[in-house]
Each structure stands twice: as structure tokens, then as C-alpha cells.
Coordinates of C-alpha atoms in Angstrom, one line a residue:
X1 CA 36.3 -98.5 -24.2
X2 CA 38.2 -95.4 -25.2
X3 CA 36.4 -92.1 -25.5
X4 CA 37.1 -89.8 -28.6
X5 CA 36.0 -86.6 -26.7
X6 CA 38.8 -84.1 -26.0
X7 CA 39.7 -83.8 -22.4
X8 CA 39.2 -80.5 -20.7
X9 CA 42.4 -79.8 -18.9
X10 CA 45.9 -78.7 -19.3
X11 CA 46.2 -80.8 -22.4
X12 CA 43.4 -78.9 -24.2
X13 CA 44.5 -76.7 -27.1
X14 CA 44.8 -72.9 -26.5
X15 CA 42.1 -70.7 -28.0
X16 CA 42.9 -69.1 -31.4
X17 CA 43.1 -65.4 -30.4
X18 CA 46.2 -64.1 -32.0
X19 CA 44.3 -62.4 -34.8
X20 CA 41.7 -60.7 -32.6
X21 CA 44.3 -59.6 -30.1
X22 CA 46.4 -58.0 -32.8
X23 CA 43.3 -56.1 -34.1
X24 CA 42.4 -54.8 -30.6
X25 CA 45.9 -53.7 -30.0
X26 CA 46.0 -51.8 -33.3
X27 CA 42.7 -50.1 -32.5
X28 CA 43.9 -49.0 -29.1
X29 CA 47.1 -47.7 -30.6
X30 CA 45.3 -45.7 -33.3
X31 CA 43.0 -44.1 -30.7
X32 CA 45.9 -43.1 -28.5
X33 CA 47.7 -41.6 -31.6
X34 CA 44.5 -39.7 -32.5
X35 CA 44.2 -38.3 -29.0
X36 CA 47.9 -37.3 -29.0
X37 CA 47.4 -35.5 -32.3
X38 CA 44.2 -33.7 -31.2
X39 CA 45.6 -32.5 -27.9
X40 CA 47.4 -29.4 -29.3
X41 CA 44.3 -28.2 -31.1
X42 CA 42.0 -28.6 -28.1
X43 CA 44.3 -27.3 -25.4
X44 CA 43.5 -23.7 -26.3
X45 CA 39.8 -24.0 -26.0
X46 CA 40.0 -26.1 -22.9
X47 CA 42.4 -23.7 -21.4
X48 CA 40.1 -20.8 -22.1
X49 CA 37.1 -22.6 -20.5
X50 CA 39.2 -23.5 -17.5
X51 CA 40.4 -19.9 -17.2
X52 CA 36.8 -18.6 -17.4
X53 CA 35.7 -21.1 -14.8
X54 CA 38.6 -20.1 -12.5
X55 CA 37.6 -16.4 -13.0
X56 CA 33.9 -17.2 -12.1
X57 CA 35.1 -19.1 -9.1
X58 CA 37.3 -16.2 -8.0
X59 CA 34.4 -13.7 -8.5
X60 CA 32.0 -15.9 -6.6
X61 CA 34.5 -16.4 -3.9
X62 CA 34.7 -12.7 -3.4
X63 CA 30.9 -12.5 -3.0
X64 CA 30.2 -11.2 -6.5
X65 CA 28.3 -12.6 -9.4
X66 CA 28.5 -12.6 -13.2
X67 CA 25.9 -10.1 -14.6
X68 CA 24.6 -10.3 -18.1
X69 CA 23.8 -7.2 -20.1
X70 CA 20.1 -7.6 -19.6
X71 CA 20.5 -7.8 -15.9
X72 CA 22.7 -4.6 -15.9
X73 CA 20.2 -2.7 -18.0
X74 CA 17.3 -3.7 -15.8
X75 CA 19.2 -2.9 -12.6
X76 CA 20.1 0.5 -14.0
X77 CA 16.5 1.3 -15.0
X78 CA 15.2 0.2 -11.6
X79 CA 17.7 2.3 -9.8
X80 CA 17.0 5.4 -12.0
X81 CA 13.2 4.9 -11.5
X82 CA 13.6 4.7 -7.7
X83 CA 15.9 7.7 -7.6
X84 CA 13.5 9.7 -9.8
X85 CA 10.6 9.1 -7.5
X86 CA 12.7 10.1 -4.5
X87 CA 13.8 13.3 -6.2
X88 CA 10.2 14.2 -7.2
X89 CA 9.0 13.7 -3.7
X90 CA 11.9 15.8 -2.3
X91 CA 11.2 18.5 -4.9
X92 CA 7.5 18.7 -3.9
X93 CA 8.5 19.1 -0.3
X94 CA 11.1 21.7 -1.1
X95 CA 8.7 23.7 -3.3
X96 CA 6.0 23.7 -0.6
X97 CA 8.6 24.8 2.0
X98 CA 10.0 27.5 -0.3
X99 CA 6.5 29.0 -0.9
X100 CA 5.4 28.7 2.7
X101 CA 8.3 30.4 4.4
X102 CA 7.4 34.0 3.3
X103 CA 3.9 33.6 4.7
X104 CA 5.1 32.0 7.9
X105 CA 7.5 34.9 8.6
X106 CA 4.5 37.3 8.2
X107 CA 2.3 35.4 10.7
X108 CA 1.3 37.8 13.4
X109 CA 1.5 35.0 16.0
X110 CA 5.0 34.0 14.7
X111 CA 6.0 30.6 13.3
X112 CA 4.9 28.9 16.6
X113 CA 1.5 30.5 16.2
X114 CA 1.1 28.5 13.0
X115 CA 0.9 25.4 15.2
X116 CA -1.1 27.0 18.1
X117 CA -3.5 29.6 16.6
X118 CA -7.0 28.1 16.6
X119 CA -9.0 31.2 15.6
X120 CA -10.4 32.3 12.2
X121 CA -8.0 32.8 9.4
X122 CA -7.4 36.4 8.5
X123 CA -5.0 37.0 5.6
X124 CA -6.2 40.4 4.6
X125 CA -3.1 42.2 5.8
X126 CA -0.3 40.3 4.3
X127 CA 2.2 41.9 6.7
X128 CA 0.4 40.6 9.8
X129 CA -1.7 37.6 8.9
X130 CA -3.5 35.3 11.4
X131 CA -3.5 31.6 10.5
X132 CA -2.9 28.3 12.2
X133 CA -3.6 24.6 11.7
X134 CA -4.8 23.0 15.0
X135 CA -8.5 23.0 14.0
X136 CA -7.6 21.8 10.4
X137 CA -5.4 19.1 11.8
X138 CA -7.9 17.6 14.3
X139 CA -10.8 17.8 11.9
X140 CA -8.8 16.0 9.2
X141 CA -7.6 13.3 11.6
X142 CA -11.0 12.8 13.2
X143 CA -12.9 12.4 9.9
X144 CA -10.2 10.1 8.5
X145 CA -10.2 7.9 11.7
X146 CA -14.0 7.6 11.6
X147 CA -13.8 6.5 7.9
X148 CA -11.0 4.0 8.7
X149 CA -12.9 2.5 11.7
X150 CA -16.0 2.0 9.5
X151 CA -14.2 0.7 6.4
X152 CA -11.7 -1.7 7.9
X153 CA -14.1 -4.3 9.3
X154 CA -16.3 -4.3 6.2
X155 CA -13.3 -4.5 3.9
X156 CA -11.9 -7.4 5.9
X157 CA -15.2 -9.3 5.6
X158 CA -15.4 -8.6 1.9
X159 CA -11.9 -9.9 1.4
X160 CA -12.4 -13.0 3.4
X161 CA -15.7 -13.8 1.7
X162 CA -14.2 -13.4 -1.8
X163 CA -11.1 -15.4 -1.1
X164 CA -12.5 -18.3 1.0
X165 CA -16.3 -18.5 0.9
X166 CA -17.7 -17.2 -2.3
X167 CA -18.5 -19.6 -5.1
X168 CA -15.9 -19.5 -7.9
X169 CA -18.5 -18.3 -10.4
X170 CA -19.3 -15.2 -8.2
X171 CA -15.7 -14.3 -7.2
X172 CA -14.9 -12.3 -10.4
X173 CA -18.3 -10.5 -10.7
X174 CA -18.4 -9.5 -7.0
X175 CA -14.8 -8.5 -7.1
X176 CA -15.5 -6.3 -10.1
X177 CA -18.4 -4.6 -8.3
X178 CA -16.2 -3.9 -5.3
X179 CA -13.4 -2.5 -7.5
X180 CA -16.0 -0.4 -9.4
X181 CA -16.5 1.7 -6.2
X182 CA -13.0 3.0 -6.6
X183 CA -13.8 4.3 -10.1
X184 CA -16.6 6.5 -9.0
X185 CA -15.5 10.2 -8.9
X186 CA -15.4 11.8 -5.5
X187 CA -17.8 14.5 -6.5
X188 CA -20.4 11.9 -7.2
X189 CA -20.0 10.6 -3.7
X190 CA -20.3 14.1 -2.4
X191 CA -23.5 14.7 -4.2
X192 CA -24.9 11.4 -3.0
X193 CA -23.9 12.2 0.5
X194 CA -25.4 15.7 0.7
X195 CA -28.7 14.8 -1.1
X196 CA -29.4 11.2 0.0
X197 CA -27.2 10.0 2.9
X198 CA -27.4 13.1 5.1
X199 CA -31.2 13.5 5.1
X200 CA -31.7 9.7 5.5
X201 CA -29.5 9.3 8.6
X202 CA -30.7 12.6 10.2
X203 CA -33.4 11.0 12.3
X204 CA -30.9 8.4 13.5
X205 CA -28.5 11.1 14.5
X206 CA -31.3 12.9 16.4
X207 CA -32.2 9.8 18.4
X208 CA -28.5 9.4 19.3
X209 CA -28.3 13.1 20.4
X210 CA -31.4 12.7 22.5
X211 CA -30.2 9.5 24.2
X212 CA -27.6 9.1 27.0
X213 CA -24.9 9.2 24.3
X214 CA -25.8 12.9 23.7
X215 CA -23.9 13.7 26.9
X216 CA -20.7 12.2 25.4
X217 CA -18.5 14.8 23.8
X218 CA -18.3 12.9 20.5
X219 CA -22.1 13.2 20.1
X220 CA -22.7 16.6 21.6
X221 CA -24.8 19.1 19.8
X222 CA -24.0 22.8 19.9
X223 CA -26.3 25.7 19.0
X224 CA -24.6 26.4 15.7
X225 CA -24.1 22.7 14.8
X226 CA -25.5 21.7 11.3
X227 CA -29.1 20.7 11.2
X228 CA -30.1 17.1 11.3
X229 CA -32.3 17.8 8.3
X230 CA -29.2 17.9 6.1
X231 CA -26.7 16.2 8.6
X232 CA -23.7 18.0 7.0
X233 CA -21.5 17.0 9.9
X234 CA -18.2 15.1 10.3
X235 CA -19.9 11.8 11.0
X236 CA -21.6 11.9 7.6
X237 CA -18.3 12.9 6.0
X238 CA -16.7 9.9 7.7
X239 CA -19.3 7.5 6.3
X240 CA -18.8 8.8 2.8
X241 CA -15.1 8.5 3.1
X242 CA -15.4 5.0 4.4
X243 CA -17.3 4.0 1.3
X244 CA -14.7 5.6 -0.8
X245 CA -11.7 3.9 0.7
X246 CA -13.4 0.5 1.2
X247 CA -12.5 -0.9 -2.2
X248 CA -8.8 0.0 -1.8
X249 CA -8.6 -1.9 1.5
X250 CA -10.7 -4.8 0.3
X251 CA -8.8 -5.3 -3.0
X252 CA -5.4 -5.2 -1.3
X253 CA -6.4 -7.6 1.4
X254 CA -8.0 -10.0 -1.0
X255 CA -5.0 -10.2 -3.2
X256 CA -2.9 -11.1 -0.2
X257 CA -5.3 -13.6 1.2
X258 CA -5.5 -15.6 -2.0
X259 CA -1.7 -16.0 -1.8
X260 CA -1.9 -18.1 1.4
X261 CA 0.0 -21.3 0.8
X262 CA -2.2 -24.3 0.1
X263 CA -0.1 -26.4 2.4
X264 CA -1.1 -24.3 5.4
X265 CA -4.8 -24.6 4.6
X266 CA -4.6 -28.3 3.9
X267 CA -2.6 -28.9 7.1
X268 CA -5.2 -27.1 9.1
X269 CA -8.1 -29.0 7.5
X270 CA -6.2 -32.3 8.1
X271 CA -6.0 -31.4 11.8
X272 CA -9.8 -31.0 11.9
X273 CA -10.1 -27.3 11.7
X274 CA -13.4 -25.8 10.5
X275 CA -13.5 -23.3 7.7
X276 CA -13.6 -20.3 10.1
X277 CA -10.7 -21.8 12.1
X278 CA -8.7 -22.1 8.9
X279 CA -9.3 -18.5 8.1
X280 CA -8.5 -17.4 11.6
X281 CA -5.3 -19.5 12.0
X282 CA -3.8 -19.4 8.5
X283 CA -5.4 -16.8 6.1
X284 CA -5.6 -13.8 8.4
X285 CA -2.1 -14.2 10.0
X286 CA -0.6 -14.7 6.6
X287 CA -2.3 -11.7 5.0
X288 CA -2.3 -9.3 8.0
X289 CA 0.6 -7.2 6.6
X290 CA -1.3 -6.7 3.3
X291 CA -4.5 -5.8 5.2
X292 CA -2.6 -3.2 7.2
X293 CA -0.9 -1.8 4.1
X294 CA -4.3 -1.5 2.3
X295 CA -5.8 0.3 5.3
X296 CA -3.0 2.8 5.4
X297 CA -3.4 3.4 1.7
X298 CA -7.1 4.1 2.3
X299 CA -6.2 6.4 5.2
X300 CA -3.8 8.3 2.9
X301 CA -6.7 8.9 0.4
X302 CA -9.0 9.9 3.2
X303 CA -6.6 12.5 4.5
X304 CA -6.4 14.2 1.2
X305 CA -10.0 14.0 0.0
X306 CA -11.4 17.3 -1.1
X307 CA -14.6 17.5 -3.2
X308 CA -16.6 14.9 -1.3
X309 CA -16.0 16.6 2.1
X310 CA -16.4 20.0 0.5
X311 CA -20.0 19.1 -0.3
X312 CA -20.9 16.8 2.7
X313 CA -19.3 18.6 5.7
X314 CA -20.4 22.1 6.7
X315 CA -17.3 24.4 7.1
X316 CA -16.4 25.5 10.6
X317 CA -13.3 27.3 11.8
X318 CA -13.7 25.7 15.3
X319 CA -13.0 22.2 16.4
X320 CA -15.0 21.0 19.4
X321 CA -14.5 17.2 19.0
X322 CA -18.1 16.4 18.2
X323 CA -19.0 14.2 15.3
X324 CA -22.3 16.1 14.9
X325 CA -20.4 19.3 14.4
X326 CA -19.1 20.8 11.2
X327 CA -15.4 21.0 10.4
X328 CA -12.8 22.1 7.9
X329 CA -10.0 19.8 6.8
X330 CA -6.7 20.8 5.2
X331 CA -8.0 20.0 1.7
X332 CA -11.3 21.8 2.1
X333 CA -9.6 24.8 3.6
X334 CA -7.4 25.1 0.5
X335 CA -10.3 24.6 -1.8
X336 CA -12.4 27.2 -0.1
X337 CA -9.5 29.8 -0.4
X338 CA -8.9 29.3 -4.1
X339 CA -9.8 32.9 -4.9
X340 CA -7.0 34.2 -2.7
X341 CA -4.3 32.4 -4.7
X342 CA -3.7 35.4 -6.9
X343 CA -1.5 36.7 -4.1
X344 CA 1.7 34.8 -3.4
X345 CA 1.8 35.7 0.3
X346 CA -1.8 34.7 0.9
X347 CA -1.4 31.6 -1.1
X348 CA 1.7 30.8 1.0
X349 CA -0.4 30.5 4.1
X350 CA -2.5 27.7 2.6
X351 CA 0.6 26.2 1.0
X352 CA 2.0 25.9 4.5
X353 CA -1.1 24.0 5.5
X354 CA -0.6 21.8 2.4
X355 CA 3.0 21.2 3.6
X356 CA 1.7 19.9 6.9
X357 CA -0.8 17.6 5.0
X358 CA 2.1 16.4 2.9
X359 CA 4.2 15.5 5.9
X360 CA 1.2 13.9 7.7
X361 CA 0.6 11.6 4.7
X362 CA 4.3 10.8 4.6
X363 CA 4.3 9.8 8.3
X364 CA 1.2 7.6 7.8
X365 CA 2.8 5.7 4.9
X366 CA 6.1 5.4 6.9
X367 CA 4.2 4.0 9.9
X368 CA 2.4 1.5 7.6
X369 CA 5.7 0.4 6.2
X370 CA 7.1 0.0 9.7
X371 CA 4.1 -2.1 10.8
X372 CA 4.4 -4.4 7.7
X373 CA 8.2 -4.9 8.3
X374 CA 7.5 -5.7 12.0
X375 CA 4.9 -8.3 11.0
X376 CA 7.4 -9.9 8.6

């Protein structure tokens, strides 16, 4: 029986593809012609882009970068702002030095006497004045260090509590209350210190003075020391200053502590660390530089505080190293001598003291910056 099916082999008819092949060939040819015609029109733009790319590559190869107009404007404004601040600070220092030199040259003890004379200031004779800063310097530093020693631990505890332990609903209200302490005028702190704090802590001071600590030079009582009924001494001034600088330290430390990477905290928790261990091993090390910076900012404010100490601490021209004694800081000495400022020479003596305070504050801020950079 013979099959009618066509065999699949060499004898099978070839597919009918002549028409489709011709169409495909024509389409390819038309596309090539179109590309050939478009090439002259696009070569200019393409060449420009390639030239720009080559220029960018060359600039980047040389270590530079392409800056936009906005970047240049912002960079210029930032540079001008930084330069302006530097010029202002230098101008203040130059002004203080310019006004202080005439008085320093009229110091009866000489210029070196300004750093060694520890007696009472006498500026009555403008041709032979007696003035020096040792007592002012040590009183200022002692009160400020007492304030810093009292404020730093409390501020650290406040910052840790608000950033790690406080319920979320209480973080903002408590943080607002802490920040509100910085908005209280210094004269209000002074009035509170002299009318409330001093009489309240007087009995405690008296117990300390009558105990074995009374033989230690920091708690020694002299015949002309301020009475414990008012307690207008350097320790009370240090407590008032501590309350004043506490919000500055706490706010700065808290803002840094909350920036601790979540990965650090989660890794510590995953290893089985307790909440306190997390704070000790991750939060505090990460925010230590911010905590130190905030402390130095607070110290800078304590060094220059005037009105609070003017009311709280009894003035004294002598420095005997006792916290139960009175004292005069740079700022309070300048405030007390305000009536003498109608004479340029007399005012120059106190401006010289202000120059030392200016330099002291500058050194403190520079030391804080060095500590922060070292921690980084």
C-alpha cells in the first residue's frame, strides 16, 4: 500500500521565504540609511557630551570636583561667617589689651606684680596703682570647679535617664523642665541663693566645720569668715552655679546619647547585656565627647558668672583656700568697681583682669576641643 504523505527528507519542498526575506532585508537597509543620515546631526551633541565627560574625568583625576553655583555660594558664606567670628574674637582681645596696657605700665609692682600682687587693690593714685589677679584667679577657679564637680554627675544621670530609661510620654515634659532651668535669669538664682539656700544649708556647714573635716583646709573657718546664718561663702556660690550650668551639660549630653546607633544597642542586648550594661558599654562611650563638651560649656559660663555670685558670695580680697570663706571672682570684682570706670586708667586695671578672664575662657574651650578630638 502506497502512502500519500509527503516524505520529510531531502526531497521535501523548500519553504517559501523569498518574500519575507526581501522585506527583512529592505527594513535593515532602511535602518542603516537612517542611521547614516542621522550621524552628522548627532555628532555635535555627542561630541560635546564626550568632551564634557572627558573634562570631568580630568578634573576628578586632578583631585578636584565640579561645583555648582549653590555650592559655591554656600561655601563662600560659610567661609565669611567663620572668618567674621575669628575677626570679632581677635578684635575683642586686641581691644582689651589696648585698654589694659596703660594701666599695667602704671602698676607700682610692675607688670609682673599684676600676676603676683595679692593685696587689696588701690587705684586711687593713677600713677602708682596697686592691683593683681592671684586672689581673683584662684577664687574664680575654685568656685567654678566646685560647681562643675557638683553638676557633672547629676547632669550625666539626667541625660542617661531621659535617653534610656524614661517613658516616652515623659521624655519631652521632663526635658522641657530641665531646659527651663537655663532660662531662669542669673539674678533670680542669686536672690534664691542668698535668701533661701544660704540660711538652709548653714546648719549643715556648721556641723561640717565642727567635725574632723573642719581641720581640713577646704573647710577651715577663719574669724572674719561669713556667718553660717547667711552662708555667703564660696561653697554656696558653687552650689548655685552648679544648678545654673546643669541644664547646659544635661541637654548637650542627652542630644549625643540619643544618637547612639541602634545596632550597637541591639548587639549588646543580643549578647545578653542588661540595660545598665548597654548604657555603660555603648551609650556612654559613644557620647563621652559630647558630655565633655557640654561640661566645658558649663564651665565657661561658670567662669564668667556675675550677678548670682555678686549676691551669694561675700566679697573678700584674700584667698585662703577655704570653701567656707568669702571670695571675689574676676566678674564680681569688675562689677563692684563699676563706679571707677569714669577714669580710663582706673578702668584699665579692671579691663586687664577681664583680659585674663577672656584668655582663661579661651584656654578652657581649647582644652575641651582637644579632649573631644582625642576621644574621636
